[in-house]
mmCIF file of C-alpha atoms in Angstrom:
data_model
loop_
_atom_site.group_PDB
_atom_site.id
_atom_site.type_symbol
_atom_site.label_atom_id
_atom_site.label_comp_id
_atom_site.label_asym_id
_atom_site.label_seq_id
_atom_site.Cartn_x
_atom_site.Cartn_y
_atom_site.Cartn_z
ATOM 1 C CA UNK A 4 33.201 -16.917 84.677
ATOM 2 C CA UNK A 5 34.551 -13.406 84.570
ATOM 3 C CA UNK A 6 38.070 -14.748 84.225
ATOM 4 C CA UNK A 7 37.121 -17.026 81.331
ATOM 5 C CA UNK A 8 35.209 -14.195 79.566
ATOM 6 C CA UNK A 9 38.165 -11.912 79.959
ATOM 7 C CA UNK A 10 40.491 -14.513 78.414
ATOM 8 C CA UNK A 11 38.057 -14.948 75.489
ATOM 9 C CA UNK A 12 37.841 -11.268 74.662
ATOM 10 C CA UNK A 13 41.550 -10.848 75.144
ATOM 11 C CA UNK A 14 42.246 -13.706 72.704
ATOM 12 C CA UNK A 15 39.727 -12.350 70.192
ATOM 13 C CA UNK A 16 41.344 -8.933 70.315
ATOM 14 C CA UNK A 17 44.796 -10.405 69.655
ATOM 15 C CA UNK A 18 43.433 -12.444 66.760
ATOM 16 C CA UNK A 19 41.814 -9.399 65.179
ATOM 17 C CA UNK A 20 44.992 -7.400 65.598
ATOM 18 C CA UNK A 21 46.792 -10.013 63.554
ATOM 19 C CA UNK A 22 44.094 -10.711 60.950
ATOM 20 C CA UNK A 23 42.904 -7.201 60.109
ATOM 21 C CA UNK A 24 46.286 -5.983 58.762
ATOM 22 C CA UNK A 25 46.589 -9.212 56.772
ATOM 23 C CA UNK A 26 43.127 -8.697 55.280
ATOM 24 C CA UNK A 27 43.961 -5.088 54.415
ATOM 25 C CA UNK A 28 47.279 -6.086 52.843
ATOM 26 C CA UNK A 29 45.581 -8.796 50.799
ATOM 27 C CA UNK A 30 42.930 -6.349 49.525
ATOM 28 C CA UNK A 31 45.665 -3.837 48.617
ATOM 29 C CA UNK A 32 47.652 -6.447 46.657
ATOM 30 C CA UNK A 33 44.529 -7.596 44.790
ATOM 31 C CA UNK A 34 43.718 -3.996 43.854
ATOM 32 C CA UNK A 35 47.295 -3.425 42.665
ATOM 33 C CA UNK A 36 47.193 -6.528 40.484
ATOM 34 C CA UNK A 37 43.879 -5.480 38.956
ATOM 35 C CA UNK A 38 45.281 -2.023 38.205
ATOM 36 C CA UNK A 39 48.392 -3.488 36.599
ATOM 37 C CA UNK A 40 46.299 -5.836 34.471
ATOM 38 C CA UNK A 41 44.149 -2.944 33.290
ATOM 39 C CA UNK A 42 47.251 -0.927 32.383
ATOM 40 C CA UNK A 43 48.781 -3.858 30.508
ATOM 41 C CA UNK A 44 45.513 -4.400 28.645
ATOM 42 C CA UNK A 45 45.312 -0.729 27.678
ATOM 43 C CA UNK A 46 48.934 -0.804 26.492
ATOM 44 C CA UNK A 47 48.247 -3.914 24.437
ATOM 45 C CA UNK A 48 45.214 -2.292 22.807
ATOM 46 C CA UNK A 49 47.332 0.617 21.573
ATOM 47 C CA UNK A 50 50.204 -1.596 20.527
ATOM 48 C CA UNK A 51 52.185 -1.150 23.708
ATOM 49 C CA UNK A 52 53.385 2.279 22.560
ATOM 50 C CA UNK A 53 53.200 5.401 24.727
ATOM 51 C CA UNK A 54 51.393 8.444 23.315
ATOM 52 C CA UNK A 55 54.025 10.781 21.905
ATOM 53 C CA UNK A 56 54.032 14.477 22.665
ATOM 54 C CA UNK A 57 52.073 16.336 19.991
ATOM 55 C CA UNK A 58 50.346 13.209 18.667
ATOM 56 C CA UNK A 59 46.936 14.286 19.971
ATOM 57 C CA UNK A 60 47.143 18.015 19.190
ATOM 58 C CA UNK A 61 45.693 20.008 16.296
ATOM 59 C CA UNK A 62 46.591 23.603 15.434
ATOM 60 C CA UNK A 63 44.770 26.095 13.216
ATOM 61 C CA UNK A 64 46.588 29.171 11.956
ATOM 62 C CA UNK A 65 45.965 31.985 9.506
ATOM 63 C CA UNK A 66 49.260 32.683 7.741
ATOM 64 C CA UNK A 67 49.349 36.239 6.413
ATOM 65 C CA UNK A 68 51.719 37.766 3.862
ATOM 66 C CA UNK A 69 51.863 41.458 4.742
ATOM 67 C CA UNK A 70 52.036 43.526 1.591
ATOM 68 C CA UNK A 71 50.046 46.111 -0.367
ATOM 69 C CA UNK A 72 47.484 43.390 -1.151
ATOM 70 C CA UNK A 73 47.742 40.943 1.785
ATOM 71 C CA UNK A 74 47.663 37.221 1.022
ATOM 72 C CA UNK A 75 46.169 34.551 3.259
ATOM 73 C CA UNK A 76 46.740 30.831 3.744
ATOM 74 C CA UNK A 77 44.789 28.896 6.346
ATOM 75 C CA UNK A 78 46.845 26.021 7.780
ATOM 76 C CA UNK A 79 45.679 23.056 9.848
ATOM 77 C CA UNK A 80 48.364 20.952 11.546
ATOM 78 C CA UNK A 81 46.660 17.746 12.687
ATOM 79 C CA UNK A 82 48.541 15.299 14.906
ATOM 80 C CA UNK A 83 45.841 12.594 15.160
ATOM 81 C CA UNK A 84 45.241 12.599 11.386
ATOM 82 C CA UNK A 85 48.961 13.023 10.578
ATOM 83 C CA UNK A 86 48.205 15.743 8.038
ATOM 84 C CA UNK A 87 49.193 19.293 7.247
ATOM 85 C CA UNK A 88 46.502 20.975 5.152
ATOM 86 C CA UNK A 89 46.758 24.370 3.468
ATOM 87 C CA UNK A 90 43.854 26.399 2.119
ATOM 88 C CA UNK A 91 44.606 29.744 0.469
ATOM 89 C CA UNK A 92 41.861 32.344 0.808
ATOM 90 C CA UNK A 93 41.147 35.319 -1.488
ATOM 91 C CA UNK A 94 41.834 38.698 0.030
ATOM 92 C CA UNK A 95 38.394 39.791 -1.211
ATOM 93 C CA UNK A 96 36.689 37.108 0.891
ATOM 94 C CA UNK A 97 33.776 38.675 2.758
ATOM 95 C CA UNK A 98 33.734 38.268 6.542
ATOM 96 C CA UNK A 99 31.224 39.372 9.144
ATOM 97 C CA UNK A 100 32.074 42.444 11.221
ATOM 98 C CA UNK A 101 30.181 44.255 14.008
ATOM 99 C CA UNK A 102 29.291 47.119 11.655
ATOM 100 C CA UNK A 103 28.296 44.842 8.753
ATOM 101 C CA UNK A 104 30.774 43.124 6.454
ATOM 102 C CA UNK A 105 34.333 43.675 5.315
ATOM 103 C CA UNK A 106 37.005 41.663 3.526
ATOM 104 C CA UNK A 107 40.033 39.832 4.850
ATOM 105 C CA UNK A 108 42.385 42.269 3.100
ATOM 106 C CA UNK A 109 40.587 45.405 4.277
ATOM 107 C CA UNK A 110 40.470 44.094 7.823
ATOM 108 C CA UNK A 111 44.157 43.139 7.864
ATOM 109 C CA UNK A 112 45.181 46.525 6.486
ATOM 110 C CA UNK A 113 43.003 48.570 8.836
ATOM 111 C CA UNK A 114 42.954 46.516 12.051
ATOM 112 C CA UNK A 115 45.739 43.970 11.699
ATOM 113 C CA UNK A 116 46.126 40.280 10.952
ATOM 114 C CA UNK A 117 44.804 39.283 14.375
ATOM 115 C CA UNK A 118 41.482 40.987 13.757
ATOM 116 C CA UNK A 119 41.248 39.358 10.322
ATOM 117 C CA UNK A 120 41.710 35.922 11.911
ATOM 118 C CA UNK A 121 39.085 36.735 14.543
ATOM 119 C CA UNK A 122 36.465 37.844 12.015
ATOM 120 C CA UNK A 123 37.162 34.849 9.784
ATOM 121 C CA UNK A 124 36.651 32.523 12.734
ATOM 122 C CA UNK A 125 33.426 34.266 13.733
ATOM 123 C CA UNK A 126 32.130 34.121 10.157
ATOM 124 C CA UNK A 127 32.649 30.365 9.993
ATOM 125 C CA UNK A 128 31.228 29.770 13.490
ATOM 126 C CA UNK A 129 27.487 30.033 12.900
ATOM 127 C CA UNK A 130 25.760 29.135 16.160
ATOM 128 C CA UNK A 131 25.869 25.344 16.270
ATOM 129 C CA UNK A 132 29.190 25.131 14.441
ATOM 130 C CA UNK A 133 31.502 26.820 16.939
ATOM 131 C CA UNK A 134 35.143 26.583 15.903
ATOM 132 C CA UNK A 135 38.282 26.364 17.969
ATOM 133 C CA UNK A 136 40.849 29.105 18.392
ATOM 134 C CA UNK A 137 42.449 30.362 15.194
ATOM 135 C CA UNK A 138 45.962 31.715 15.717
ATOM 136 C CA UNK A 139 47.671 34.035 13.261
ATOM 137 C CA UNK A 140 51.220 34.432 11.979
ATOM 138 C CA UNK A 141 51.996 37.474 9.831
ATOM 139 C CA UNK A 142 55.174 38.638 8.123
ATOM 140 C CA UNK A 143 56.374 40.438 5.004
ATOM 141 C CA UNK A 144 57.290 38.407 1.886
ATOM 142 C CA UNK A 145 60.992 38.961 2.637
ATOM 143 C CA UNK A 146 60.588 37.625 6.176
ATOM 144 C CA UNK A 147 58.652 34.547 5.027
ATOM 145 C CA UNK A 148 61.437 33.941 2.516
ATOM 146 C CA UNK A 149 64.078 34.209 5.239
ATOM 147 C CA UNK A 150 62.146 31.752 7.417
ATOM 148 C CA UNK A 151 62.045 29.217 4.587
ATOM 149 C CA UNK A 152 65.521 29.928 3.198
ATOM 150 C CA UNK A 153 65.913 31.811 -0.076
ATOM 151 C CA UNK A 154 67.738 28.924 -1.780
ATOM 152 C CA UNK A 155 65.281 26.229 -0.717
ATOM 153 C CA UNK A 156 63.940 24.540 -3.851
ATOM 154 C CA UNK A 157 60.784 22.713 -4.944
ATOM 155 C CA UNK A 158 59.311 21.349 -8.170
ATOM 156 C CA UNK A 159 55.789 22.227 -9.277
ATOM 157 C CA UNK A 160 53.788 20.734 -12.125
ATOM 158 C CA UNK A 161 51.838 23.730 -13.401
ATOM 159 C CA UNK A 162 49.636 21.457 -15.554
ATOM 160 C CA UNK A 163 47.582 20.796 -12.419
ATOM 161 C CA UNK A 164 46.671 24.495 -12.334
ATOM 162 C CA UNK A 165 46.786 25.759 -15.932
ATOM 163 C CA UNK A 166 45.664 24.501 -19.314
ATOM 164 C CA UNK A 167 48.201 24.257 -22.127
ATOM 165 C CA UNK A 168 46.858 27.465 -23.657
ATOM 166 C CA UNK A 169 47.259 29.257 -20.341
ATOM 167 C CA UNK A 170 50.775 27.900 -19.921
ATOM 168 C CA UNK A 171 51.673 29.187 -23.385
ATOM 169 C CA UNK A 172 51.003 32.733 -22.251
ATOM 170 C CA UNK A 173 53.727 32.462 -19.600
ATOM 171 C CA UNK A 174 56.173 30.328 -21.581
ATOM 172 C CA UNK A 175 55.483 26.954 -19.992
ATOM 173 C CA UNK A 176 53.712 25.161 -22.819
ATOM 174 C CA UNK A 177 56.468 22.641 -23.585
ATOM 175 C CA UNK A 178 57.583 21.794 -20.069
ATOM 176 C CA UNK A 179 54.937 22.239 -17.405
ATOM 177 C CA UNK A 180 57.247 21.292 -14.511
ATOM 178 C CA UNK A 181 59.042 24.220 -12.907
ATOM 179 C CA UNK A 182 61.900 24.006 -10.433
ATOM 180 C CA UNK A 183 62.108 27.129 -8.324
ATOM 181 C CA UNK A 184 63.681 28.544 -5.199
ATOM 182 C CA UNK A 185 61.824 30.224 -2.378
ATOM 183 C CA UNK A 186 63.170 33.536 -3.643
ATOM 184 C CA UNK A 187 61.518 32.883 -7.019
ATOM 185 C CA UNK A 188 58.195 31.702 -5.555
ATOM 186 C CA UNK A 189 56.439 35.125 -5.353
ATOM 187 C CA UNK A 190 57.124 35.830 -9.026
ATOM 188 C CA UNK A 191 55.857 32.401 -10.114
ATOM 189 C CA UNK A 192 52.714 32.782 -7.987
ATOM 190 C CA UNK A 193 52.046 36.116 -9.702
ATOM 191 C CA UNK A 194 52.532 34.579 -13.163
ATOM 192 C CA UNK A 195 50.205 31.696 -12.385
ATOM 193 C CA UNK A 196 47.556 34.008 -10.960
ATOM 194 C CA UNK A 197 47.694 36.215 -14.065
ATOM 195 C CA UNK A 198 46.381 33.252 -16.080
ATOM 196 C CA UNK A 199 43.496 32.482 -13.738
ATOM 197 C CA UNK A 200 40.192 34.303 -13.752
ATOM 198 C CA UNK A 201 38.498 33.648 -10.404
ATOM 199 C CA UNK A 202 39.803 34.688 -6.979
ATOM 200 C CA UNK A 203 39.414 31.098 -5.766
ATOM 201 C CA UNK A 204 41.647 29.656 -8.498
ATOM 202 C CA UNK A 205 44.157 32.452 -7.998
ATOM 203 C CA UNK A 206 44.294 31.549 -4.311
ATOM 204 C CA UNK A 207 44.838 27.899 -5.234
ATOM 205 C CA UNK A 208 48.004 28.883 -7.088
ATOM 206 C CA UNK A 209 49.505 30.190 -3.850
ATOM 207 C CA UNK A 210 48.421 27.089 -1.912
ATOM 208 C CA UNK A 211 49.922 24.793 -4.561
ATOM 209 C CA UNK A 212 53.321 26.510 -4.410
ATOM 210 C CA UNK A 213 53.417 26.534 -0.607
ATOM 211 C CA UNK A 214 52.310 22.903 -0.481
ATOM 212 C CA UNK A 215 55.089 21.886 -2.902
ATOM 213 C CA UNK A 216 57.770 23.418 -0.670
ATOM 214 C CA UNK A 217 56.450 21.771 2.503
ATOM 215 C CA UNK A 218 55.758 18.366 0.936
ATOM 216 C CA UNK A 219 59.158 18.149 -0.747
ATOM 217 C CA UNK A 220 61.025 19.656 2.214
ATOM 218 C CA UNK A 221 59.344 18.152 5.303
ATOM 219 C CA UNK A 222 62.204 19.364 7.498
ATOM 220 C CA UNK A 223 60.763 22.850 6.967
ATOM 221 C CA UNK A 224 57.935 21.902 9.299
ATOM 222 C CA UNK A 225 60.265 21.509 12.256
ATOM 223 C CA UNK A 226 62.525 24.383 11.193
ATOM 224 C CA UNK A 227 59.818 27.022 10.922
ATOM 225 C CA UNK A 228 59.078 27.456 14.678
ATOM 226 C CA UNK A 229 62.789 28.018 15.350
ATOM 227 C CA UNK A 230 62.969 30.452 12.426
ATOM 228 C CA UNK A 231 59.897 32.239 13.785
ATOM 229 C CA UNK A 232 61.716 32.761 17.084
ATOM 230 C CA UNK A 233 64.813 34.021 15.267
ATOM 231 C CA UNK A 234 62.838 36.612 13.329
ATOM 232 C CA UNK A 235 60.385 37.423 16.112
ATOM 233 C CA UNK A 236 61.079 41.167 15.861
ATOM 234 C CA UNK A 237 59.935 41.109 12.224
ATOM 235 C CA UNK A 238 56.790 39.056 12.703
ATOM 236 C CA UNK A 239 53.375 39.275 14.335
ATOM 237 C CA UNK A 240 51.608 36.396 16.091
ATOM 238 C CA UNK A 241 49.391 35.625 19.046
ATOM 239 C CA UNK A 242 51.169 32.321 19.676
ATOM 240 C CA UNK A 243 52.749 32.566 23.119
ATOM 241 C CA UNK A 244 56.024 30.786 23.902
ATOM 242 C CA UNK A 245 54.288 27.748 25.401
ATOM 243 C CA UNK A 246 51.898 27.511 22.439
ATOM 244 C CA UNK A 247 54.723 27.822 19.946
ATOM 245 C CA UNK A 248 56.463 25.015 21.836
ATOM 246 C CA UNK A 249 53.319 22.880 21.583
ATOM 247 C CA UNK A 250 53.084 23.532 17.848
ATOM 248 C CA UNK A 251 56.758 22.624 17.493
ATOM 249 C CA UNK A 252 56.186 19.317 19.315
ATOM 250 C CA UNK A 253 53.314 18.450 16.975
ATOM 251 C CA UNK A 254 55.384 19.281 13.884
ATOM 252 C CA UNK A 255 58.298 17.200 15.165
ATOM 253 C CA UNK A 256 55.927 14.291 15.756
ATOM 254 C CA UNK A 257 54.446 14.618 12.264
ATOM 255 C CA UNK A 258 57.766 14.737 10.427
ATOM 256 C CA UNK A 259 58.760 11.465 12.093
ATOM 257 C CA UNK A 260 55.667 9.682 10.758
ATOM 258 C CA UNK A 261 55.953 7.722 7.489
ATOM 259 C CA UNK A 262 52.279 8.368 6.824
ATOM 260 C CA UNK A 263 52.509 12.169 6.981
ATOM 261 C CA UNK A 264 50.386 13.860 4.298
ATOM 262 C CA UNK A 265 50.972 17.457 3.200
ATOM 263 C CA UNK A 266 48.168 18.709 0.978
ATOM 264 C CA UNK A 267 46.128 21.705 -0.053
ATOM 265 C CA UNK A 268 42.393 22.053 -0.401
ATOM 266 C CA UNK A 269 40.007 24.630 -1.826
ATOM 267 C CA UNK A 270 37.276 26.522 0.008
ATOM 268 C CA UNK A 271 34.832 27.192 -2.821
ATOM 269 C CA UNK A 272 33.726 30.806 -3.270
ATOM 270 C CA UNK A 273 31.439 32.776 -5.562
ATOM 271 C CA UNK A 274 31.254 36.399 -6.649
ATOM 272 C CA UNK A 275 29.097 38.793 -4.623
ATOM 273 C CA UNK A 276 29.611 42.158 -6.288
ATOM 274 C CA UNK A 277 33.244 43.261 -5.947
ATOM 275 C CA UNK A 278 33.774 40.705 -3.180
ATOM 276 C CA UNK A 279 33.534 36.922 -2.899
ATOM 277 C CA UNK A 280 31.660 34.810 -0.368
ATOM 278 C CA UNK A 281 31.925 31.191 0.689
ATOM 279 C CA UNK A 282 29.499 28.806 -0.975
ATOM 280 C CA UNK A 283 27.775 26.164 1.138
ATOM 281 C CA UNK A 284 30.526 23.745 0.094
ATOM 282 C CA UNK A 285 33.203 26.307 0.917
ATOM 283 C CA UNK A 286 31.667 26.960 4.332
ATOM 284 C CA UNK A 287 31.674 23.231 5.048
ATOM 285 C CA UNK A 288 35.348 23.006 4.073
ATOM 286 C CA UNK A 289 36.192 25.876 6.391
ATOM 287 C CA UNK A 290 34.238 24.351 9.258
ATOM 288 C CA UNK A 291 36.157 21.110 8.836
ATOM 289 C CA UNK A 292 39.480 22.929 8.819
ATOM 290 C CA UNK A 293 38.625 25.046 11.841
ATOM 291 C CA UNK A 294 36.665 22.406 13.756
#
């Protein structure tokens, strides 16, 4: 009996030694097939196309023209939405500061463009509406011009900004469409703003000119990060090298998309003494841009 029992257990052990690896291998192959099927299904759901670098990233930047009266353009570069949106802001825009309130211009002149971006972000972020990081890029008008290229041209229909009577005052009554170079842009912005009464509309004139250059010269989007590196000694930014590379990847992705939209929007403001403040509508616009 002992001999037969020993043979039985010996045979069972050999059988298990053979079967267990086969069972494990079978389970592994089944799992692999399930994984592959899930991957194929996911690829099919997104059209079989891999996600391109920069396609899922969004960047928010305060672009600052450093001059006696600083100028400000908020830019949102949105990979998922395939849009570049500009929103010019009045220098007299009131922002919250630890000691009370100040304006974007006063803050930029006294504490720098980085502090202006920080206070703007904190002003828009009101408790439940926290916003993401707002980077800043600041340079003189001459440096911005060099980054764009002084001979770069764009066409602007001033009828979208000025009435015929207003255009008459600056000699554009008969032909509202202006073709200009980047070198001529600051002068035209000044002429347009001289016809406009409110700080918000004056800011729109700057946004419209900048938008025209970017929309009609989409290669500028990919050229600007490289230009920013070239003129790094003449500029100020808190974008580190890796972040600038990420922004560049998003811009390269966007310029390759046939559905890319370059546009400008207005953050509505109203007078509050010598300064201006965001209206409820303007605050909502800013929260959308910075969200």
